[in-house]
Backbone as a printed PyTorch tensor [residue, N CA C, xyz], in Angstrom:
tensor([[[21.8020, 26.4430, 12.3710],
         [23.0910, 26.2540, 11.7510],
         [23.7340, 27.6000, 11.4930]],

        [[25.0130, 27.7400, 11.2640],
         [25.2890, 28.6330, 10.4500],
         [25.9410, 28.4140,  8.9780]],

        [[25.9050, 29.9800,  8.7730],
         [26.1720, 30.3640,  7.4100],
         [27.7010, 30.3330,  7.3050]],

        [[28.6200, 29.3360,  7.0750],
         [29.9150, 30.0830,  6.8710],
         [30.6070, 30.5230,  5.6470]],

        [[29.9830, 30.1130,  4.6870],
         [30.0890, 30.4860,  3.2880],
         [28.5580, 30.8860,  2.3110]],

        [[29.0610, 32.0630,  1.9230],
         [27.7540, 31.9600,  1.0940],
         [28.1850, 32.9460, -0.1830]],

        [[27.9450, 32.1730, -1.2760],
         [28.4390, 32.8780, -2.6420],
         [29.7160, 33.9650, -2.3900]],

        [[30.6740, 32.7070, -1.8640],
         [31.7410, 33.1060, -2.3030],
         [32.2660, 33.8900, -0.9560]],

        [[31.7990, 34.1500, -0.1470],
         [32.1160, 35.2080,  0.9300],
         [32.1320, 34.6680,  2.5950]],

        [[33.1890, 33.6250,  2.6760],
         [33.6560, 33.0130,  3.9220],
         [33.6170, 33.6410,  5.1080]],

        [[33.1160, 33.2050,  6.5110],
         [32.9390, 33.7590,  7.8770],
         [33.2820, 32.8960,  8.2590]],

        [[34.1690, 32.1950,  8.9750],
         [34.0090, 30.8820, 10.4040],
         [34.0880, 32.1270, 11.6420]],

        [[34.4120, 33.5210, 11.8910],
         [34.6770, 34.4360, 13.0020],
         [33.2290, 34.3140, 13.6010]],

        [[32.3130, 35.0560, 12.7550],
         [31.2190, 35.0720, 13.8020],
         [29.6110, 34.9540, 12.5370]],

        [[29.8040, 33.8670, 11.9660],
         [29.1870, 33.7650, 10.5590],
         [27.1930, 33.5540, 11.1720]],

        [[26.5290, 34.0480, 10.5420],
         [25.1110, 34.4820, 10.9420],
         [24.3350, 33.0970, 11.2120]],

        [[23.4160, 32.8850, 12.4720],
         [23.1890, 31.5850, 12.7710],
         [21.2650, 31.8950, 11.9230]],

        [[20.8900, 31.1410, 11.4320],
         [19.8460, 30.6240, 10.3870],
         [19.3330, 29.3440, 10.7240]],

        [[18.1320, 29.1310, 10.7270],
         [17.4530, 28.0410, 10.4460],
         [17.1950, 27.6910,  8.7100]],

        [[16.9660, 28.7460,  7.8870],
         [16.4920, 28.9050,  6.7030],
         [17.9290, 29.4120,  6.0140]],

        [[18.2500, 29.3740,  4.1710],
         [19.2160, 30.0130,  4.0190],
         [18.9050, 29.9870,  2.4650]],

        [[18.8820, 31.2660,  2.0100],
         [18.5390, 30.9310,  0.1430],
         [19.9300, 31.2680, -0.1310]],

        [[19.8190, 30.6120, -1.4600],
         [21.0280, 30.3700, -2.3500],
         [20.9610, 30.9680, -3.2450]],

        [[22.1440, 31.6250, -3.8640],
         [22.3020, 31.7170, -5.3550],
         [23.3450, 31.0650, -5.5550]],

        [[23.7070, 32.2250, -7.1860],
         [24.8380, 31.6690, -7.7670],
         [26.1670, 30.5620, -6.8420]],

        [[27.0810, 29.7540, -7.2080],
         [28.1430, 29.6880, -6.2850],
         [27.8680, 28.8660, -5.3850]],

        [[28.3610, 28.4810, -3.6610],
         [28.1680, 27.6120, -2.8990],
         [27.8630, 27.9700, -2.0180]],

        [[27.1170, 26.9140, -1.0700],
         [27.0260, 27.4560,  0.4130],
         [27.4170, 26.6320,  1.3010]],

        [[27.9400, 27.1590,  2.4370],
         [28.6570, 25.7940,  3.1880],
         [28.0190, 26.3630,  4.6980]],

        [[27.0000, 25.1530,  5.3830],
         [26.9980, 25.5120,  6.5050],
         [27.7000, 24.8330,  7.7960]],

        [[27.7570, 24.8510,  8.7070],
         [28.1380, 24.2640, 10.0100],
         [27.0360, 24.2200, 11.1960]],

        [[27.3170, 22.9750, 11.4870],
         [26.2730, 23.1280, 12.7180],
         [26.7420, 21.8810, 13.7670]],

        [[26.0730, 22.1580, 15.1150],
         [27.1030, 20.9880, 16.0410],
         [26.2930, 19.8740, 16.0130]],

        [[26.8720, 18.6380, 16.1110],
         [26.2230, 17.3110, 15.8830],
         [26.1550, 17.1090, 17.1300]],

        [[24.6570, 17.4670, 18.2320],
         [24.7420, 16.5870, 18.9350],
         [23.8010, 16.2290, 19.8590]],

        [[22.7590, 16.1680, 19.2970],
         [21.2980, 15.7150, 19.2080],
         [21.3800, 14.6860, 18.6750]],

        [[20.6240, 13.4610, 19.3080],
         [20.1340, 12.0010, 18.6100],
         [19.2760, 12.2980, 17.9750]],

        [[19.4810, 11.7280, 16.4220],
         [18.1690, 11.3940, 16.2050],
         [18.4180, 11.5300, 14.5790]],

        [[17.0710, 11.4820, 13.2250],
         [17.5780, 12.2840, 12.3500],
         [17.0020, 13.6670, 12.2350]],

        [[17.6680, 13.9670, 11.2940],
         [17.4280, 15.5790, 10.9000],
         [17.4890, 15.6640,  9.3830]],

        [[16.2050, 16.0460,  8.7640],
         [16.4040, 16.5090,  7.5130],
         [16.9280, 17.9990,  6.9430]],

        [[17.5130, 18.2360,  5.9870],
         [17.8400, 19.2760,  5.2430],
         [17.4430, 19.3450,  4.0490]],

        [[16.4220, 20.2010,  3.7530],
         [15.4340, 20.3450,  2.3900],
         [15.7490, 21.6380,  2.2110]],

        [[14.7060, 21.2800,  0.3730],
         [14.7900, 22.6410,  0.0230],
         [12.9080, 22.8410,  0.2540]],

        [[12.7160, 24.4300,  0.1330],
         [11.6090, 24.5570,  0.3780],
         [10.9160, 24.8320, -0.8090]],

        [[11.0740, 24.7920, -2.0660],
         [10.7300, 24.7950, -3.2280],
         [ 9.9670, 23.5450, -3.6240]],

        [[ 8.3350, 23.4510, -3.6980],
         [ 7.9240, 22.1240, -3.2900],
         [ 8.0110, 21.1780, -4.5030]],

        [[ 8.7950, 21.6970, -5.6670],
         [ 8.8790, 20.7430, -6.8260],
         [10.4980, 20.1300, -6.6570]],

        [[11.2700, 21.1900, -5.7890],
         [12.2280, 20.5010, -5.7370],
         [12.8260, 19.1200, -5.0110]],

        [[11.7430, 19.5960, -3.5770],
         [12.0120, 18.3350, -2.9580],
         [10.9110, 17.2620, -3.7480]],

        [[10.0120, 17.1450, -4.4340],
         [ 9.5240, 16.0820, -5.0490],
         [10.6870, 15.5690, -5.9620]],

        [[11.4290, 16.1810, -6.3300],
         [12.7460, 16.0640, -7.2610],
         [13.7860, 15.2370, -6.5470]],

        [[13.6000, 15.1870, -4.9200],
         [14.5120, 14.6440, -4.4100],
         [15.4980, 15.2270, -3.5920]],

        [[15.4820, 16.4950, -3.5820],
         [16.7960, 17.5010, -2.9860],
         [16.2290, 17.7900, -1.4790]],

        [[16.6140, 16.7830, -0.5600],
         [16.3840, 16.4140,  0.6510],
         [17.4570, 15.6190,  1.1750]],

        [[17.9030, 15.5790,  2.3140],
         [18.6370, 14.4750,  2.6870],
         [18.5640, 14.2650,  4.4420]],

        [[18.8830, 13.4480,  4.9100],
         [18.5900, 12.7700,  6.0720],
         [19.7470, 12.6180,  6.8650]],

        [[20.2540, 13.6610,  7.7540],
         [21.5590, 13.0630,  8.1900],
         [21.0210, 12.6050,  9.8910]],

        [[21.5270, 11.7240, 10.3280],
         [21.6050, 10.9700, 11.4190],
         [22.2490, 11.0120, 12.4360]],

        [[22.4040, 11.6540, 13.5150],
         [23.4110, 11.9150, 14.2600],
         [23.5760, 10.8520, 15.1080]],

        [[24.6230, 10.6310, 15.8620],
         [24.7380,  9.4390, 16.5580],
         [23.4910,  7.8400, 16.3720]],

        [[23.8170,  7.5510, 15.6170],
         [22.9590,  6.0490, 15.5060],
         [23.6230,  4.8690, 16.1180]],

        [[24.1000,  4.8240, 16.8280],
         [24.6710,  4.0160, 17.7680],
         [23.9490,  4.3410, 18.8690]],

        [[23.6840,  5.4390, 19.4980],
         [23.1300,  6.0470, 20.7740],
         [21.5470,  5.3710, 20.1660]],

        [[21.1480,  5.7650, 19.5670],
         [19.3280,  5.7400, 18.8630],
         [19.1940,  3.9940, 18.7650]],

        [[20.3630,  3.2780, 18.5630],
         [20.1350,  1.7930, 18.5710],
         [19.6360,  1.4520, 19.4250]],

        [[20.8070,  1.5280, 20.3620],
         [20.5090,  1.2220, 22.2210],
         [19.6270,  2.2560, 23.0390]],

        [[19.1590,  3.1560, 22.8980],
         [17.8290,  4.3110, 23.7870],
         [16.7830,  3.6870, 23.4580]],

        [[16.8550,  3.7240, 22.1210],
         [14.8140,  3.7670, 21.3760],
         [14.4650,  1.9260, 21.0950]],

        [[13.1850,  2.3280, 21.8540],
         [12.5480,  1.2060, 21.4510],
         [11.0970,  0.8930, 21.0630]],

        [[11.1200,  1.1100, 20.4150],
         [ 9.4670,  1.3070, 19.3730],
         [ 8.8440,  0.3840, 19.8820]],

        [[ 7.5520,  1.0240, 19.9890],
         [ 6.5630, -0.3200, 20.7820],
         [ 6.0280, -1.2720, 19.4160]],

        [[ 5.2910, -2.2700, 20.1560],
         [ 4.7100, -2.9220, 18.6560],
         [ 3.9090, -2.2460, 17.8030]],

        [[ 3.0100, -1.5990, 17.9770],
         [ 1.9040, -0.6990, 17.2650],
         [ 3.0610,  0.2850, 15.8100]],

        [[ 4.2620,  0.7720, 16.7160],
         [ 5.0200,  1.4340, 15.7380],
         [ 5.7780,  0.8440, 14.6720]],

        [[ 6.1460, -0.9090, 15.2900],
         [ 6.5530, -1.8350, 14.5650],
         [ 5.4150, -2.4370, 13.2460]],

        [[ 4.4760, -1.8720, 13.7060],
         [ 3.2300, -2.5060, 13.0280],
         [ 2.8590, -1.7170, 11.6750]],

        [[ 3.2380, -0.2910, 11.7110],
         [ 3.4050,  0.5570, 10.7150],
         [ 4.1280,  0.1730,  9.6300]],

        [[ 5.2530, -0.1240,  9.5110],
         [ 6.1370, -0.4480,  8.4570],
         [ 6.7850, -1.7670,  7.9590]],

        [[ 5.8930, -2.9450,  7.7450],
         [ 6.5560, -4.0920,  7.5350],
         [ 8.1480, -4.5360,  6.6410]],

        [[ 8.2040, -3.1310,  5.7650],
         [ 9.0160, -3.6390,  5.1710],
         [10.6370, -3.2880,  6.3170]],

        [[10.0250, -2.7350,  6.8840],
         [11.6220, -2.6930,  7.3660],
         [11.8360, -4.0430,  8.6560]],

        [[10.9570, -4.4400,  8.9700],
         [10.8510, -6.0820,  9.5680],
         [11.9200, -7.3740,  8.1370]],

        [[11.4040, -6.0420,  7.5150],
         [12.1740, -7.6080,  6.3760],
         [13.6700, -6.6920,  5.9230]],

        [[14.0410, -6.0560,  6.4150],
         [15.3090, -5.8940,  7.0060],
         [16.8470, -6.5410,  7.0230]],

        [[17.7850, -6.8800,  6.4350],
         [18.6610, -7.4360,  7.1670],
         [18.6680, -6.7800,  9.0490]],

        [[19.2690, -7.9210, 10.0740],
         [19.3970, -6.9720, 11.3860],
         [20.0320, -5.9430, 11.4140]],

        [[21.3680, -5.6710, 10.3340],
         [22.1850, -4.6830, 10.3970],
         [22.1630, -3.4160, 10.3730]],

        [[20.9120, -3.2680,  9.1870],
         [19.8710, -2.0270,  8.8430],
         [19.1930, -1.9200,  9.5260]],

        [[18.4380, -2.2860, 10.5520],
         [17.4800, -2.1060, 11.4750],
         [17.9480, -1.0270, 12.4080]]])
């Protein structure tokens, strides 16, 4: 991804590309191109924080991942609760 903001000090010209990015004070705003199927998490690496929850899951194209992937039964066999599902969520 990149960095295009970080505490306060805006780049979209040629802003530093990162896998990793610490924070302070203030905000950080990154950018990155959507366009890989699949999901992708964004955590923090502070291991009390993500027990805290500060993780999130973004999904890129799930329309594409509906119609490509098709989990065999064994993988279906892992997780019952999502069998109990509405179809919509599936």
């Amino acid at each position: 991804f990149d960095i295009v903001k970080l505490n306060g000090v805006t780049n979209y010209v040629n802003p530093p590309r990162r896998d990793v990015v610490t924070t302070g004070p203030g905000t950080t705003t990154i950018r990155f191109k959507a366009e890989n199927s699949g999901p992708w998490i964004l955590h923090c690496h502070v291991e009390w924080h993500l027990q805290g929850g500060l993780a999130v899951i973004f999904v890129e194209d799930p329309d594409d991942i509906r119609a490509n992937t098709h989990p065999t039964q064994a993988w279906q066999d892992l997780c019952p609760a999502y069998n109990a599902l509405p179809p919509e969520m599936q």
